[in-house]
Coordinates of C-alpha atoms in Angstrom, one line a residue:
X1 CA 36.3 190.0 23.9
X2 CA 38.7 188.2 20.9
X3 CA 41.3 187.4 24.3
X4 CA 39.1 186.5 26.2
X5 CA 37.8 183.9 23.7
X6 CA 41.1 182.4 23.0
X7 CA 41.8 182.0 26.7
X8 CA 38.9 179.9 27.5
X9 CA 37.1 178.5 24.4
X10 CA 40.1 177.5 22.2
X11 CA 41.5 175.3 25.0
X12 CA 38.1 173.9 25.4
X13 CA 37.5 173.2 21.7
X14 CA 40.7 171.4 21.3
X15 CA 40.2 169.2 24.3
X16 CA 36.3 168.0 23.4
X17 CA 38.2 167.6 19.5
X18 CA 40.7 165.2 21.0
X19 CA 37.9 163.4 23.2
X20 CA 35.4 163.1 20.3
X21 CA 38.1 161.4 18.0
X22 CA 39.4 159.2 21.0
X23 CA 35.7 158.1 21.3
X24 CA 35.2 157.6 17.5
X25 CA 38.5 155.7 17.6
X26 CA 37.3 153.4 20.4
X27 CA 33.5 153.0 19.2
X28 CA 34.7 152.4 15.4
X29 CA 37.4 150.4 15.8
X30 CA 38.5 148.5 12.6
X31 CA 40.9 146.7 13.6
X32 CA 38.6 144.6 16.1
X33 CA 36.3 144.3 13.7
X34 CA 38.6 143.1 11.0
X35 CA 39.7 140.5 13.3
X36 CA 36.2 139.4 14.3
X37 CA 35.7 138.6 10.5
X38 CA 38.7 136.5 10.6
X39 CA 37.3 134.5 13.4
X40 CA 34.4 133.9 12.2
X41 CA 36.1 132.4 9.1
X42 CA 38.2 130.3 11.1
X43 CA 34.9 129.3 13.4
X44 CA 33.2 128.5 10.1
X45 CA 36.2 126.2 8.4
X46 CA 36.2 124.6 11.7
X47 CA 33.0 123.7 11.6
X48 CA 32.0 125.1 14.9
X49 CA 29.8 127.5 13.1
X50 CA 27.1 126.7 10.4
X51 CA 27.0 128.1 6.6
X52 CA 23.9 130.1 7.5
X53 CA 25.4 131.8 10.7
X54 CA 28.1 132.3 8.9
X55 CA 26.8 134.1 6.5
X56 CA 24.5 136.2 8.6
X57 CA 27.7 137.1 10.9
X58 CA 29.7 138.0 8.1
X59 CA 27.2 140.3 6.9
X60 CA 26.4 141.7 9.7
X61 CA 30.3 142.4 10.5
X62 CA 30.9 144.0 6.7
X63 CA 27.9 146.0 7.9
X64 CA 30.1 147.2 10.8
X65 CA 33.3 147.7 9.0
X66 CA 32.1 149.8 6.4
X67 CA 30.3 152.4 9.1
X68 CA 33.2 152.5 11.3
X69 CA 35.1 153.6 8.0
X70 CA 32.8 156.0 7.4
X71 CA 32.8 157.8 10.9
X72 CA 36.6 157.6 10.9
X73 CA 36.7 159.5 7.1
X74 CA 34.5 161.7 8.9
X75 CA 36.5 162.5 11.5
X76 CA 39.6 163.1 9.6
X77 CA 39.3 166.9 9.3
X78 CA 38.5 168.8 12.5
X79 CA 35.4 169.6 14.1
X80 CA 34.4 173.1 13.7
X81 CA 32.8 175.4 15.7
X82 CA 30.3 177.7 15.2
X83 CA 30.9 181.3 16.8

C-alpha cells in the first residue's frame, strides 16, 4: 500500500504544490503592486490625480501589499498533506 502511495500521490502532491505557489506568486504579486504605488505618486506630483484620491489609492494599495506579503510568508514552507 506505502508503494503504491509514493507512485501516485507523491507525484500528485508535488505538482498541485508547485501550482498553488505559481498561483500565489501570480495573484500576490508585489512587485506590480509596488510599482502601482510608485505611479500613483508620480500621477499625484503630476497633478493628474487629487490629494484625496491619492490618498484613498495609496491606502488601498498598502492594503494590498501587506496581504500579498502575508500569503507569500505563508507559502514559504510546503503544503502538507494529511494522510
Amino acid at each position: 500500500m506505502f508503494v503504491i502511495d509514493d507512485l501516485l500521490i507523491n507525484p500528485f502532491v508535488s505538482i498541485m504544490e508547485a501550482v498553488h505557489s505559481m498561483a500565489i506568486s501570480e495573484l500576490y504579486d508585489t512587485a506590480a503592486i509596488k510599482n502601482e504605488i510608485k505611479e500613483n505618486r508620480l500621477l499625484y506630483e503630476l497633478g493628474e490625480r487629487s490629494e484625496a484620491e491619492y490618498e484613498r489609492r495609496n491606502e488601498e494599495l498598502e492594503t494590498q501589499l501587506e496581504i500579498a506579503r502575508e500569503a507569500h510568508e505563508q507559502t514559504r514552507g510546503k503544503v502538507e498533506v494529511m494522510r
